[in-house]
Amino acid sequence: GLAGLTHGLLDTGAGELDEEKIADRLADIGARLGGSVDQDRASISLRSLSSAREREAALELMRLVLQQPMFPAAALEREKARSIAGIREADTRPGSIAAKRFAAALYPGHPYGRLPTVESVEKITRDDLLAFYRAHYGARRAVVSIIGDLGRAEAEAIAPAHGATHDATQHVTAPLVRR
């Protein structure tokens, strides 16, 4: 649904970088951006090399992706089509059908009981993504965990220096989309 598409489209364009340039930069610095989304939370993960140069470049790219996502129209349409295909395929499996019905019966009127449908995904717009992003992505909702080859002082400097103090609800504006 909306949460999954918002999360999945974060790295399809940010700032002045398109999806390909983001992927190229990640490859050039030996980093990997990942994460997951479920009904309660989203996570963003970054794996990078230990050297300061590569680590800083990776952190800066992650900051850009988190603070200036573009949600390009072409990527949105591609990912909506992929999501719809997945929903249609799941709707052919008895286990998936039963799980949807069980969730709806167990959680009537609650988001846990409302799973994405073909119709709900078809209706998602870029404005919906921006509104969801503004409401749910920002420092006030973030938990930062750092694991790796660095000291405590370095780790404590990373979070505020790379966007953990960013408040998406106050600073994000809809970027201009070039067609």
XYZ file of C-alpha atoms in Angstrom:
179
model
C 0.000 0.000 0.000
C 0.957 3.594 0.593
C 3.583 2.896 3.269
C 5.305 0.288 1.119
C 5.348 2.474 -1.978
C 6.638 5.476 -0.035
C 9.463 3.431 1.434
C 10.216 1.629 -1.814
C 10.471 4.860 -3.803
C 12.824 6.741 -1.467
C 15.894 5.823 -3.504
C 14.357 6.291 -6.961
C 15.314 9.950 -7.007
C 16.604 12.421 -4.450
C 17.800 15.974 -4.810
C 19.351 16.206 -8.254
C 20.032 12.459 -8.478
C 17.869 9.992 -10.356
C 17.572 6.299 -9.536
C 20.499 5.329 -11.762
C 22.841 7.957 -10.305
C 21.966 6.890 -6.767
C 22.707 3.244 -7.647
C 25.964 4.251 -9.354
C 27.116 6.259 -6.341
C 26.330 3.401 -3.994
C 28.340 1.030 -6.206
C 31.239 3.498 -6.509
C 31.620 3.768 -2.736
C 30.900 0.114 -1.975
C 27.746 0.863 0.016
C 24.315 -0.715 0.174
C 21.114 1.059 1.097
C 18.285 -1.164 2.234
C 15.454 -1.474 4.668
C 11.998 -2.834 5.169
C 8.445 -1.803 5.896
C 5.628 -3.539 7.743
C 2.351 -2.548 9.372
C 4.039 -0.825 12.322
C 7.283 0.688 11.090
C 9.753 1.290 8.317
C 13.488 0.882 8.548
C 16.347 2.229 6.489
C 19.709 0.532 6.649
C 23.097 1.505 5.296
C 26.131 -0.716 4.964
C 29.367 0.981 4.047
C 33.083 0.505 4.056
C 34.946 1.569 7.211
C 37.232 4.168 5.668
C 36.169 7.701 6.511
C 35.900 8.795 2.870
C 33.544 6.002 1.810
C 31.590 6.080 5.055
C 31.001 9.843 4.817
C 29.974 9.579 1.155
C 27.526 6.785 2.018
C 26.070 8.729 4.949
C 25.680 11.833 2.806
C 23.852 9.840 0.130
C 21.547 8.301 2.731
C 20.849 11.781 4.131
C 19.938 13.008 0.650
C 17.612 10.056 0.045
C 15.887 10.551 3.399
C 15.586 14.331 3.239
C 14.948 15.048 -0.430
C 13.074 12.141 -2.044
C 11.597 12.986 -5.442
C 9.051 10.171 -5.860
C 9.308 10.334 -9.680
C 6.089 9.625 -11.588
C 7.606 6.928 -13.806
C 8.989 5.028 -10.818
C 5.663 5.382 -8.997
C 3.757 3.896 -11.942
C 6.295 1.067 -12.294
C 6.118 0.186 -8.598
C 2.327 0.444 -8.510
C 2.173 -2.024 -11.410
C 4.569 -4.355 -9.573
C 2.521 -4.114 -6.379
C -0.744 -4.732 -8.226
C 0.743 -7.794 -9.945
C 1.807 -9.112 -6.532
C -1.656 -8.545 -5.069
C -3.322 -10.278 -8.020
C -0.955 -13.231 -7.717
C -1.511 -13.455 -3.944
C -5.270 -13.414 -4.536
C -4.919 -16.763 -6.344
C -3.369 -18.520 -3.322
C -5.729 -19.946 -0.678
C -3.315 -19.135 2.141
C -3.121 -15.474 1.160
C -6.884 -15.214 0.760
C -7.404 -16.778 4.192
C -4.809 -14.471 5.793
C -6.537 -11.363 4.368
C -9.939 -12.510 5.553
C -8.575 -13.452 8.973
C -6.945 -10.019 9.389
C -10.170 -8.273 8.328
C -12.208 -10.342 10.806
C -9.720 -9.956 13.657
C -9.151 -6.211 13.192
C -12.340 -4.713 11.735
C -11.992 -0.984 11.101
C -8.284 -1.017 12.060
C -5.316 -0.620 9.680
C -4.205 -4.179 10.530
C -7.420 -5.411 8.952
C -7.121 -3.270 5.804
C -4.530 -4.790 3.528
C -3.684 -3.286 0.125
C -6.030 -4.084 -2.730
C -5.670 -3.556 -6.469
C -8.150 -0.680 -6.191
C -6.393 1.024 -3.263
C -2.977 0.819 -4.933
C -4.335 2.112 -8.251
C -5.575 5.269 -6.485
C -2.207 6.195 -4.891
C -0.779 9.449 -6.232
C 2.517 11.255 -5.800
C 0.721 13.723 -3.527
C -0.320 10.780 -1.329
C 3.327 9.696 -1.092
C 4.459 13.205 -0.164
C 1.765 13.539 2.496
C 2.629 10.145 4.000
C 6.341 10.961 3.901
C 5.796 14.308 5.636
C 3.657 12.708 8.319
C 5.808 9.670 9.065
C 9.435 10.306 8.111
C 11.390 12.632 10.358
C 13.666 12.824 13.361
C 10.860 12.924 15.900
C 9.938 9.378 14.853
C 13.451 8.047 14.236
C 15.482 5.528 16.163
C 19.131 5.525 15.103
C 21.310 2.445 15.640
C 24.960 2.438 14.616
C 27.087 -0.679 14.531
C 30.558 -0.861 13.121
C 34.202 0.077 13.097
C 34.019 3.443 14.833
C 34.276 4.825 18.325
C 31.482 6.162 20.472
C 32.334 9.813 19.775
C 32.245 9.177 16.014
C 28.932 7.352 16.307
C 27.398 10.137 18.416
C 28.462 12.685 15.788
C 26.934 10.760 12.881
C 23.229 10.930 13.799
C 22.806 14.725 14.043
C 25.341 15.430 11.294
C 23.507 13.239 8.803
C 19.880 14.053 9.253
C 18.627 12.469 12.443
C 17.654 15.981 13.551
C 15.734 16.529 10.310
C 12.029 17.130 10.808
C 10.287 16.192 7.573
C 6.993 17.752 8.605
C 8.512 21.234 8.699
C 11.175 21.281 6.003
C 10.103 19.113 3.089
C 8.618 20.805 0.069
C 7.313 19.073 -3.009
C 10.232 19.147 -5.449
C 9.730 20.233 -9.012
C 9.380 17.225 -11.282
C 10.893 17.653 -14.714
C 9.021 15.953 -17.532
